[in-house]
Amino acid sequence: LQLSDPARLAGQPGEGRAIHKEIRRRQEEAARRLPPPAEPDMRPVEVASVETAPQQIVIPSAVLARMPNAIIRKVAAQHGVTFEDILGDDRAVHIVAARYEAIRAVREVHPTHSIKRLGRIFGGRDHSSIRNALGMNQRARSPNKQRSGLLNEDAPSPAEIIETTARKHSVSVRDVIGRSIHETATRARYEAAASIRSAHPDLTSKQIGALFDGRSDNLIWQSRNYMRRSA
């Protein structure tokens, strides 16, 4: 079938339609003779798993040294106390001194840490404790009170004085600082309190009382009277 003669088709419209129909019929017949398209393979493809060794993250030692816990442990070792002592609630003079120094050391390395964040680092402490350690709550004091509450670095520590006194009287340290009413333990307790007062005159009576199981300020007065009667 030829469609190359437009004039012929224009003059015979019926014949043109017949030719078009014949062309469509032949195209459909040729399409039916084509093989059907292959169906896609939908089976899952197995991918071999590749086992990789876990990556070990190495933190530089300089970064570790700047971490708050590392700073706290270092200060604790310098003061002969433990990490738990600093984060705990013990109010012994030497532990409080170590705790305050640790707070200042962490703040020095991390000056952007807020008071609230420092409180969380140090066992959830109140902001007033952190401010005290940083000297932010200090009021102006008279010159003769500037050293109030400080240890005498040239004298034995309060803990050493208590241990020495306990050995002298053949009692335990627990008996000296505890609530024992035995005469020997009482004598050792009052002597230790008086010796600490003499060696560390800048310590307050409240601080010395805290060394002896949180006793009141009257401990110093009682120790003086006892030692005067025993002399």
XYZ file of C-alpha atoms in Angstrom:
231
model
C 0.000 0.000 0.000
C 1.425 3.372 -1.020
C 0.446 6.741 0.474
C 2.829 8.807 -1.614
C 0.155 10.221 -3.989
C -1.786 12.945 -2.124
C -3.841 13.922 -5.153
C -5.063 10.376 -5.598
C -6.062 10.097 -1.960
C -7.704 13.487 -1.970
C -9.852 12.515 -4.961
C -10.873 9.158 -3.454
C -11.536 9.639 0.278
C -13.085 6.207 0.697
C -10.035 4.466 -0.673
C -7.725 6.471 1.669
C -9.647 5.369 4.733
C -9.427 1.764 3.620
C -5.672 2.050 3.214
C -5.270 3.504 6.759
C -7.342 0.704 8.225
C -5.243 -1.869 6.427
C -2.069 -0.277 7.778
C -3.362 -0.387 11.393
C -4.440 -4.012 10.954
C -1.017 -5.046 9.745
C 0.692 -3.128 12.597
C -1.491 -4.873 15.183
C -0.832 -8.251 13.609
C 2.924 -7.635 13.628
C 2.738 -6.585 17.304
C 0.953 -9.842 18.191
C 3.704 -11.863 16.571
C 6.374 -10.212 18.805
C 7.508 -12.355 21.781
C 6.112 -11.201 25.175
C 8.474 -9.069 27.261
C 10.444 -10.951 29.881
C 9.148 -10.554 33.429
C 11.560 -8.807 35.785
C 13.304 -10.990 38.362
C 11.831 -9.863 41.705
C 13.813 -12.295 43.838
C 15.768 -10.624 46.667
C 19.427 -10.145 45.996
C 21.717 -11.404 48.709
C 24.433 -8.934 49.574
C 27.406 -10.295 51.429
C 27.761 -8.510 54.775
C 31.105 -6.957 55.513
C 32.150 -7.122 59.120
C 34.105 -4.091 60.224
C 36.086 -3.881 63.405
C 34.730 -1.330 65.925
C 36.591 1.928 65.747
C 38.369 2.940 68.942
C 38.218 6.624 69.736
C 41.471 7.863 71.198
C 41.188 11.027 73.289
C 44.436 12.999 73.550
C 45.937 13.106 77.029
C 45.894 16.906 76.966
C 42.113 16.834 76.526
C 41.679 14.246 79.282
C 43.708 16.380 81.691
C 41.307 19.296 81.155
C 38.211 17.289 82.048
C 36.661 18.358 85.373
C 36.830 14.868 86.911
C 40.528 14.597 86.081
C 41.176 17.981 87.704
C 39.229 16.958 90.809
C 41.156 13.686 91.144
C 44.467 15.527 90.812
C 43.585 18.023 93.552
C 42.273 15.213 95.766
C 45.576 13.328 95.445
C 47.507 16.479 96.331
C 45.482 16.872 99.551
C 45.487 13.207 100.510
C 41.719 12.812 100.134
C 39.548 10.898 97.687
C 37.444 11.962 94.730
C 34.350 10.925 96.714
C 35.420 13.105 99.665
C 35.453 16.205 97.500
C 32.055 15.475 95.965
C 30.606 14.353 99.316
C 29.201 16.272 102.282
C 32.085 15.908 104.750
C 32.766 19.271 106.390
C 36.194 18.422 107.827
C 38.565 21.347 107.437
C 41.102 19.588 105.218
C 38.364 18.161 102.964
C 36.635 21.520 102.600
C 39.982 23.101 101.718
C 40.568 20.447 99.039
C 37.006 20.869 97.737
C 37.341 24.620 97.414
C 40.684 24.330 95.671
C 39.209 21.812 93.206
C 36.318 24.160 92.435
C 38.734 27.000 91.759
C 40.937 24.748 89.608
C 38.011 23.632 87.444
C 36.809 27.221 87.066
C 40.304 28.320 86.044
C 40.479 25.706 83.265
C 36.841 26.234 82.251
C 36.116 29.934 82.858
C 32.894 29.775 80.811
C 31.295 27.221 83.156
C 28.418 28.810 85.030
C 27.961 28.614 88.802
C 25.051 26.235 88.246
C 27.109 23.934 86.043
C 29.963 23.869 88.551
C 27.437 22.926 91.215
C 26.315 19.925 89.142
C 29.929 18.832 88.605
C 30.602 18.902 92.349
C 27.824 16.584 93.439
C 24.862 18.918 92.874
C 26.029 21.623 95.241
C 24.075 24.784 95.877
C 25.238 27.909 94.093
C 26.153 29.545 97.399
C 28.768 26.851 98.102
C 30.363 27.410 94.691
C 30.351 31.166 95.186
C 31.994 30.747 98.589
C 34.728 28.594 97.069
C 35.351 31.195 94.377
C 35.410 34.029 96.928
C 32.359 35.674 95.397
C 30.491 35.981 98.713
C 33.320 37.486 100.730
C 32.688 40.767 102.461
C 35.283 43.304 103.382
C 36.884 42.287 106.653
C 39.153 44.101 109.033
C 42.909 43.480 108.574
C 43.124 41.393 111.760
C 40.512 38.961 110.379
C 41.890 38.498 106.884
C 43.407 35.106 107.769
C 40.468 33.795 109.791
C 39.732 30.148 109.005
C 43.064 29.349 107.316
C 45.456 26.558 108.224
C 48.995 27.269 109.359
C 51.108 25.682 106.621
C 54.154 25.435 108.903
C 52.349 23.383 111.563
C 51.174 19.739 111.514
C 47.737 19.321 110.018
C 44.748 18.864 112.351
C 44.504 15.207 111.283
C 48.154 14.633 112.203
C 47.672 16.280 115.591
C 44.665 14.061 116.316
C 46.567 10.911 115.307
C 49.585 11.857 117.423
C 47.407 12.567 120.455
C 45.529 9.285 120.006
C 48.802 7.321 119.992
C 50.030 9.222 123.049
C 46.968 8.165 125.062
C 46.724 4.667 123.505
C 43.252 5.248 122.082
C 41.904 5.176 118.561
C 41.329 8.216 116.373
C 37.621 7.314 116.359
C 37.607 7.558 120.175
C 39.225 10.996 120.016
C 36.888 12.542 117.464
C 33.834 10.476 118.388
C 31.384 10.514 121.281
C 33.191 8.226 123.691
C 32.828 9.375 127.325
C 35.717 7.246 128.595
C 38.059 9.391 130.693
C 41.143 8.608 128.596
C 39.332 9.343 125.341
C 37.919 12.582 126.786
C 41.361 13.708 127.952
C 42.833 12.928 124.511
C 39.992 14.785 122.791
C 40.415 17.955 124.802
C 44.185 17.840 124.443
C 43.918 17.400 120.680
C 41.469 20.301 120.407
C 43.729 22.560 122.449
C 46.775 21.521 120.396
C 44.971 22.266 117.129
C 43.937 25.660 118.456
C 47.535 26.408 119.404
C 49.008 25.194 116.098
C 46.328 26.809 113.915
C 45.195 30.007 115.673
C 43.385 31.239 112.551
C 40.905 28.363 112.603
C 37.533 29.299 114.035
C 36.015 27.432 116.969
C 33.306 26.172 114.638
C 35.879 24.696 112.267
C 37.692 22.935 115.097
C 34.411 21.606 116.448
C 33.604 20.170 113.010
C 36.782 18.070 113.250
C 35.380 16.342 116.315
C 32.152 14.859 114.977
C 30.542 18.255 114.496
C 30.773 19.409 118.079
C 29.687 22.906 119.036
C 31.922 25.937 119.465
C 32.051 25.182 123.194
C 34.631 22.449 122.581
C 37.507 24.956 122.737
C 36.209 26.482 125.967
C 35.679 23.009 127.475
C 39.134 21.846 126.429
C 40.775 24.896 128.012
C 38.960 24.343 131.309
C 39.777 20.636 131.301
C 43.434 21.181 130.555
C 43.610 23.909 133.257
C 42.121 21.578 135.866
C 44.446 18.745 134.815
C 47.574 20.898 134.994
